[in-house]
Amino acid sequence: MLKLWKWVRSKAYLIVPLIVLLAGLGLRAFDPGPIKQLRNLVFDSYQRIQPRPYLNPQQGPYGVGVRIVDIDDDSLEKMGQWPWSRNQVADMIAQLTNLGAATIVFDFVFPEPDRTSPRMILPTWAQAVEQFPELKTLATKAEQLPDPDEQLGGIIAHPDVNVVTGFALTMGNTPRVPVLRASFAQGGDDPRYFVHKYVGAVANLTVIEKGAKGNGSFNMVQDPDGLVRRVPLVVGLKREQPKSKELSDQFELYPTLAAEALRVVQGAKTFIIKASGASGEQAFGEKTGITSVKIGRLEVPTNREGEVLIHYTENVPERYVPAWQVFEKGFDASKIEGHVVFIGTSAAGLKDLRSTVLDPALPGVEVHVQLLEQVLTNHYLTKPDWADGLEIVSMLIMGSLLIFILGVVGALPAAVVGGVFVAAAVGASWYGYVGPRLLVDPVFPILVATLIYISSTVIRYMDTEREKERVRGAFGMYLSPTMVEQLAGDPEKLQLGGEMREMSIMFMDVRGFTTISEQFDAVGLTRFMNKFLTPMSDIIMERKGTIDKYIGDCIMAFWNAPIDDSEHAQNACRSALEMIRRREVLNVQFKAEAEQEKRKHVPLNIGIGVNTGLVCVGNMGSERKFNYSVLGDDVNLASRLEGQSKPYHVDFVIGENTEALLQGKFASLELDLIKVKGKTKPVRIFTVLGEEDVQASEEFQKLKVAHDALIQSYRAQAWDKCDKLIPICEQLSLVPTLKSGHGFYGVMKERVEEFRQAPPGADWDGVYVATSK
């Protein structure tokens, strides 16, 4: 079980993404509301980027235009407040018929009698007639006046008038059932299984409704976010007294307003609904829903609920004719003639405004009109039957490919492949929208692929962080922080092996350590050395150096590995100079401590050697224990140079390779050309007195001129000239360690005397053979 758990943990970056993929496939098959809403938002963005271009349907293949007679604010101001009297509505129908309207469609309902009709007014006169009998005659005559509702019903029922009335379906009980003017035929599964179903209605007065050529529901479908994206062509209304519990007996099919307008304008009688299981429809035994509704000559593709997705246009003022203008002399009849005319309102006060993809307050009547325009111009946005399958297959392919790439080559190539997939999916989806007007969702496959990528990347990141913590815990006390972080970032470096690299190596040793150690016991000596080595180590690491090891009272360090450092020689010398300065500060501190502890204070002196060359660097050791270290002749030379700091009476010695890399930015002086122990080839050695500020000073420049002249005279065996130059150099010396007696120039004075007594010979090349390490 433990082995299984370890295997699962090691493969979690593959197993978790696979679970995500399977969950995504299941979620897509179930298609819950949030996924649908996400898909809607994508298609909404398409419409906002490129809405449907407006085309007057009269110029389309069927030659039928669509217009809105708008009861706008101006019309209400000119013609009176709403609701208008039935006589005004009758006059509107008559005027539109005279102007040549093909069909007149009401986007509102007349559920109550006209408040201006005699039968509504006379009951309020009863008390007045009792008090004033002379009004009885007037009341009698008023009873004989024609009823406005009957007059409107008569106009609507006229053979030359084509009117479609509207009603609203509700989920509450209804006192009046709408009149059904059309018949329905169906192929395949019963459409009642799929359409939106209601139990009640707000219908027109019977006297108005009975003469209408058509009667349709103006219900629309609002999504959870409140937007109207679809309009059904067919809905279901629960029958008052169903004959049985069969769905066909429970609900009656009714057309919606736009569908009924299309039927009436064509003079058709029947709606033919094609659903799954119909001839030519492949459903493989599944009730997949409605596929189309045929209205006269027009076959309208729908989704499974019998809805049409509205492809909205931007605002088109041409659609609208203010109601008051219809009665004006000189009105352009061509705006009405041959058109299906919807009578509706854009007045905000009448509260028939709908939120759509492009407009948060679109008049409801325009939604019906835009649907009619799409049908009459054969312009549909459709989601093909194969779209769901394509989305699932693309998700499966992309998800599997990502998991494979993540497991084999890592996150970056997977991100590139994923980016290509995203671009291809979005591009194909956009092309489907702007070209054949097919809606294929790119978002959910992209979302699942993204979750796969993120889950695998996060798991790999967590594994990497765990490995980094392991490395930090194992090596943080032994290596520089830079080295630790590099190892944490690439644990594979913790393997045996190395590389050849130009590096600068430093050795720093404490002089007179034996005398110092005699002042302490073991605990005290350890504490003292830690106080000294800690700041020295910090100086090195602050300047990009890596501590190789501590050898008793000696520090070995190097630069330019593992982190590249183009100024490794300069950083090594800066570190050495700062260590010399810090030594003085520490000596003051150590002296105060010695006086407080009543023991002898021995000043702490150091010698530093730095050399630069091509060395081997890497993890050296056995498979069980190894150190990141350096090997090579130039490493050994650095150690020898540190040893030469004592006989030359300087704190700091560098090799000629290091001096060449300082590029004249440091105050360096040549000391000698020597053969160190274990080397057959002589090397030039230098000391460094300071950085750029010292190098640029007038005092150093004067010293360097005199010093270089001394070295040249020495190698030319001009001993008398050396005697003259040594006092000058001593006088110009910037540091005490160069002065006669106990400094470098004292060493040179002794050496000149020796060679004067025992000349080295005419063939002497200026090389001094070191006798100590």
GROMACS .gro file of N, CA and C in nm, residues 604-694:
model
  273
  604LEU      N    1   4.541   4.034   1.556
  604LEU     CA    2   4.510   3.932   1.457
  604LEU      C    3   4.552   3.984   1.320
  605ASN      N    4   4.643   3.908   1.255
  605ASN     CA    5   4.688   3.943   1.120
  605ASN      C    6   4.649   3.832   1.023
  606ILE      N    7   4.631   3.873   0.899
  606ILE     CA    8   4.589   3.774   0.798
  606ILE      C    9   4.675   3.790   0.673
  607GLY      N   10   4.682   3.681   0.598
  607GLY     CA   11   4.743   3.683   0.466
  607GLY      C   12   4.641   3.631   0.365
  608ILE      N   13   4.634   3.696   0.250
  608ILE     CA   14   4.534   3.658   0.149
  608ILE      C   15   4.604   3.639   0.015
  609GLY      N   16   4.570   3.530  -0.052
  609GLY     CA   17   4.618   3.505  -0.187
  609GLY      C   18   4.502   3.483  -0.281
  610VAL      N   19   4.507   3.547  -0.397
  610VAL     CA   20   4.401   3.531  -0.499
  610VAL      C   21   4.466   3.501  -0.632
  611ASN      N   22   4.416   3.399  -0.700
  611ASN     CA   23   4.466   3.365  -0.833
  611ASN      C   24   4.348   3.332  -0.925
  612THR      N   25   4.368   3.355  -1.052
  612THR     CA   26   4.262   3.332  -1.151
  612THR      C   27   4.315   3.238  -1.257
  613GLY      N   28   4.230   3.142  -1.297
  613GLY     CA   29   4.269   3.049  -1.402
  613GLY      C   30   4.160   2.951  -1.433
  614LEU      N   31   4.191   2.862  -1.527
  614LEU     CA   32   4.095   2.761  -1.569
  614LEU      C   33   4.105   2.642  -1.475
  615VAL      N   34   3.995   2.613  -1.405
  615VAL     CA   35   3.995   2.505  -1.305
  615VAL      C   36   3.872   2.418  -1.326
  616CYS      N   37   3.874   2.305  -1.261
  616CYS     CA   38   3.758   2.215  -1.263
  616CYS      C   39   3.674   2.242  -1.140
  617VAL      N   40   3.543   2.266  -1.163
  617VAL     CA   41   3.453   2.294  -1.053
  617VAL      C   42   3.334   2.199  -1.062
  618GLY      N   43   3.289   2.151  -0.949
  618GLY     CA   44   3.175   2.060  -0.948
  618GLY      C   45   3.162   1.991  -0.815
  619ASN      N   46   3.075   1.891  -0.810
  619ASN     CA   47   3.055   1.814  -0.688
  619ASN      C   48   3.160   1.705  -0.682
  620MET      N   49   3.250   1.719  -0.591
  620MET     CA   50   3.362   1.626  -0.576
  620MET      C   51   3.341   1.540  -0.453
  621GLY      N   52   3.369   1.412  -0.467
  621GLY     CA   53   3.358   1.324  -0.352
  621GLY      C   54   3.307   1.188  -0.391
  622SER      N   55   3.242   1.122  -0.296
  622SER     CA   56   3.187   0.989  -0.321
  622SER      C   57   3.037   1.002  -0.348
  623GLU      N   58   2.975   0.891  -0.380
  623GLU     CA   59   2.832   0.893  -0.407
  623GLU      C   60   2.753   0.919  -0.280
  624ARG      N   61   2.810   0.894  -0.163
  624ARG     CA   62   2.740   0.916  -0.038
  624ARG      C   63   2.763   1.055   0.018
  625LYS      N   64   2.882   1.109  -0.006
  625LYS     CA   65   2.914   1.240   0.048
  625LYS      C   66   3.003   1.313  -0.051
  626PHE      N   67   2.965   1.435  -0.083
  626PHE     CA   68   3.046   1.513  -0.177
  626PHE      C   69   3.031   1.661  -0.144
  627ASN      N   70   3.126   1.738  -0.195
  627ASN     CA   71   3.127   1.882  -0.175
  627ASN      C   72   3.141   1.952  -0.311
  628TYR      N   73   3.084   2.069  -0.318
  628TYR     CA   74   3.100   2.152  -0.437
  628TYR      C   75   3.232   2.225  -0.421
  629SER      N   76   3.332   2.190  -0.504
  629SER     CA   77   3.466   2.242  -0.481
  629SER      C   78   3.538   2.261  -0.615
  630VAL      N   79   3.665   2.303  -0.608
  630VAL     CA   80   3.745   2.329  -0.727
  630VAL      C   81   3.877   2.253  -0.718
  631LEU      N   82   3.930   2.217  -0.835
  631LEU     CA   83   4.058   2.146  -0.846
  631LEU      C   84   4.136   2.206  -0.961
  632GLY      N   85   4.270   2.204  -0.948
  632GLY     CA   86   4.353   2.249  -1.059
  632GLY      C   87   4.478   2.319  -1.012
  633ASP      N   88   4.574   2.336  -1.103
  633ASP     CA   89   4.701   2.401  -1.071
  633ASP      C   90   4.681   2.544  -1.021
  634ASP      N   91   4.583   2.614  -1.082
  634ASP     CA   92   4.562   2.753  -1.041
  634ASP      C   93   4.502   2.763  -0.902
  635VAL      N   94   4.435   2.656  -0.855
  635VAL     CA   95   4.389   2.653  -0.716
  635VAL      C   96   4.509   2.642  -0.623
  636ASN      N   97   4.602   2.552  -0.659
  636ASN     CA   98   4.721   2.536  -0.578
  636ASN      C   99   4.804   2.664  -0.575
  637LEU      N  100   4.810   2.733  -0.690
  637LEU     CA  101   4.887   2.857  -0.696
  637LEU      C  102   4.827   2.962  -0.604
  638ALA      N  103   4.694   2.968  -0.597
  638ALA     CA  104   4.629   3.064  -0.507
  638ALA      C  105   4.674   3.040  -0.363
  639SER      N  106   4.684   2.911  -0.326
  639SER     CA  107   4.730   2.878  -0.190
  639SER      C  108   4.875   2.921  -0.169
  640ARG      N  109   4.959   2.899  -0.273
  640ARG     CA  110   5.100   2.939  -0.263
  640ARG      C  111   5.112   3.092  -0.253
  641LEU      N  112   5.029   3.165  -0.324
  641LEU     CA  113   5.035   3.311  -0.319
  641LEU      C  114   4.999   3.362  -0.180
  642GLU      N  115   4.901   3.296  -0.117
  642GLU     CA  116   4.869   3.336   0.021
  642GLU      C  117   4.991   3.315   0.111
  643GLY      N  118   5.064   3.205   0.087
  643GLY     CA  119   5.184   3.180   0.168
  643GLY      C  120   5.292   3.284   0.146
  644GLN      N  121   5.298   3.345   0.025
  644GLN     CA  122   5.401   3.444  -0.005
  644GLN      C  123   5.372   3.582   0.056
  645SER      N  124   5.251   3.600   0.105
  645SER     CA  125   5.221   3.730   0.165
  645SER      C  126   5.308   3.756   0.289
  646LYS      N  127   5.346   3.651   0.357
  646LYS     CA  128   5.427   3.669   0.479
  646LYS      C  129   5.572   3.709   0.447
  647PRO      N  130   5.645   3.633   0.362
  647PRO     CA  131   5.784   3.675   0.335
  647PRO      C  132   5.795   3.809   0.262
  648TYR      N  133   5.691   3.848   0.189
  648TYR     CA  134   5.696   3.977   0.121
  648TYR      C  135   5.636   4.090   0.207
  649HIS      N  136   5.591   4.053   0.327
  649HIS     CA  137   5.543   4.151   0.424
  649HIS      C  138   5.427   4.236   0.368
  650VAL      N  139   5.334   4.168   0.299
  650VAL     CA  140   5.211   4.235   0.253
  650VAL      C  141   5.092   4.151   0.298
  651ASP      N  142   4.977   4.213   0.304
  651ASP     CA  143   4.855   4.141   0.346
  651ASP      C  144   4.791   4.062   0.232
  652PHE      N  145   4.823   4.102   0.108
  652PHE     CA  146   4.740   4.056  -0.003
  652PHE      C  147   4.828   4.037  -0.126
  653VAL      N  148   4.828   3.915  -0.183
  653VAL     CA  149   4.906   3.884  -0.303
  653VAL      C  150   4.813   3.825  -0.409
  654ILE      N  151   4.829   3.873  -0.533
  654ILE     CA  152   4.750   3.819  -0.644
  654ILE      C  153   4.843   3.775  -0.755
  655GLY      N  154   4.793   3.682  -0.840
  655GLY     CA  155   4.869   3.636  -0.955
  655GLY      C  156   4.851   3.727  -1.075
  656GLU      N  157   4.933   3.702  -1.178
  656GLU     CA  158   4.931   3.790  -1.294
  656GLU      C  159   4.800   3.778  -1.373
  657ASN      N  160   4.735   3.660  -1.374
  657ASN     CA  161   4.607   3.645  -1.444
  657ASN      C  162   4.499   3.732  -1.378
  658THR      N  163   4.502   3.734  -1.248
  658THR     CA  164   4.405   3.816  -1.175
  658THR      C  165   4.429   3.964  -1.203
  659GLU      N  166   4.557   4.003  -1.198
  659GLU     CA  167   4.590   4.144  -1.219
  659GLU      C  168   4.547   4.189  -1.358
  660ALA      N  169   4.558   4.101  -1.458
  660ALA     CA  170   4.520   4.136  -1.595
  660ALA      C  171   4.369   4.163  -1.605
  661LEU      N  172   4.291   4.093  -1.524
  661LEU     CA  173   4.146   4.110  -1.529
  661LEU      C  174   4.097   4.231  -1.450
  662LEU      N  175   4.186   4.292  -1.371
  662LEU     CA  176   4.145   4.412  -1.296
  662LEU      C  177   4.131   4.533  -1.385
  663GLN      N  178   4.189   4.526  -1.505
  663GLN     CA  179   4.171   4.629  -1.609
  663GLN      C  180   4.212   4.768  -1.560
  664GLY      N  181   4.316   4.773  -1.476
  664GLY     CA  182   4.365   4.901  -1.431
  664GLY      C  183   4.274   4.977  -1.337
  665LYS      N  184   4.172   4.910  -1.282
  665LYS     CA  185   4.076   4.977  -1.194
  665LYS      C  186   4.117   4.970  -1.047
  666PHE      N  187   4.221   4.894  -1.018
  666PHE     CA  188   4.266   4.880  -0.879
  666PHE      C  189   4.410   4.931  -0.867
  667ALA      N  190   4.442   4.972  -0.746
  667ALA     CA  191   4.578   5.021  -0.719
  667ALA      C  192   4.668   4.902  -0.690
  668SER      N  193   4.729   4.845  -0.796
  668SER     CA  194   4.812   4.726  -0.780
  668SER      C  195   4.957   4.760  -0.810
  669LEU      N  196   5.048   4.689  -0.741
  669LEU     CA  197   5.192   4.705  -0.759
  669LEU      C  198   5.254   4.567  -0.777
  670GLU      N  199   5.346   4.557  -0.875
  670GLU     CA  200   5.414   4.430  -0.895
  670GLU      C  201   5.514   4.407  -0.782
  671LEU      N  202   5.517   4.284  -0.731
  671LEU     CA  203   5.608   4.251  -0.623
  671LEU      C  204   5.733   4.179  -0.673
  672ASP      N  205   5.712   4.080  -0.759
  672ASP     CA  206   5.829   4.000  -0.798
  672ASP      C  207   5.789   3.904  -0.909
  673LEU      N  208   5.890   3.838  -0.965
  673LEU     CA  209   5.873   3.726  -1.057
  673LEU      C  210   5.935   3.607  -0.987
  674ILE      N  211   5.850   3.513  -0.943
  674ILE     CA  212   5.901   3.406  -0.857
  674ILE      C  213   5.858   3.269  -0.907
  675LYS      N  214   5.937   3.168  -0.859
  675LYS     CA  215   5.895   3.029  -0.874
  675LYS      C  216   5.852   2.981  -0.737
  676VAL      N  217   5.720   2.951  -0.725
  676VAL     CA  218   5.670   2.905  -0.596
  676VAL      C  219   5.699   2.757  -0.582
  677LYS      N  220   5.684   2.707  -0.460
  677LYS     CA  221   5.706   2.566  -0.432
  677LYS      C  222   5.613   2.480  -0.518
  678GLY      N  223   5.669   2.379  -0.582
  678GLY     CA  224   5.590   2.287  -0.660
  678GLY      C  225   5.563   2.334  -0.802
  679LYS      N  226   5.618   2.452  -0.844
  679LYS     CA  227   5.596   2.504  -0.978
  679LYS      C  228   5.731   2.525  -1.045
  680THR      N  229   5.739   2.494  -1.171
  680THR     CA  230   5.863   2.515  -1.247
  680THR      C  231   5.858   2.642  -1.329
  681LYS      N  232   5.738   2.692  -1.356
  681LYS     CA  233   5.723   2.812  -1.437
  681LYS      C  234   5.708   2.933  -1.345
  682PRO      N  235   5.787   3.037  -1.365
  682PRO     CA  236   5.777   3.154  -1.279
  682PRO      C  237   5.648   3.233  -1.307
  683VAL      N  238   5.602   3.302  -1.206
  683VAL     CA  239   5.481   3.385  -1.221
  683VAL      C  240   5.508   3.521  -1.160
  684ARG      N  241   5.448   3.622  -1.219
  684ARG     CA  242   5.455   3.757  -1.164
  684ARG      C  243   5.350   3.769  -1.055
  685ILE      N  244   5.389   3.828  -0.945
  685ILE     CA  245   5.296   3.845  -0.834
  685ILE      C  246   5.280   3.994  -0.804
  686PHE      N  247   5.163   4.031  -0.752
  686PHE     CA  248   5.129   4.170  -0.727
  686PHE      C  249   5.064   4.182  -0.590
  687THR      N  250   5.062   4.300  -0.538
  687THR     CA  251   4.980   4.332  -0.422
  687THR      C  252   4.883   4.442  -0.462
  688VAL      N  253   4.772   4.451  -0.390
  688VAL     CA  254   4.668   4.550  -0.421
  688VAL      C  255   4.649   4.637  -0.298
  689LEU      N  256   4.660   4.770  -0.319
  689LEU     CA  257   4.650   4.865  -0.207
  689LEU      C  258   4.510   4.923  -0.192
  690GLY      N  259   4.429   4.921  -0.298
  690GLY     CA  260   4.297   4.982  -0.288
  690GLY      C  261   4.220   4.971  -0.419
  691GLU      N  262   4.102   5.027  -0.417
  691GLU     CA  263   4.015   5.019  -0.535
  691GLU      C  264   4.032   5.143  -0.622
  692GLU      N  265   3.927   5.177  -0.699
  692GLU     CA  266   3.936   5.280  -0.801
  692GLU      C  267   3.978   5.415  -0.744
  693ASP      N  268   3.927   5.449  -0.625
  693ASP     CA  269   3.958   5.580  -0.569
  693ASP      C  270   4.107   5.594  -0.537
  694VAL      N  271   4.167   5.487  -0.484
  694VAL     CA  272   4.310   5.489  -0.455
  694VAL      C  273   4.391   5.491  -0.584
   0.00000   0.00000   0.00000
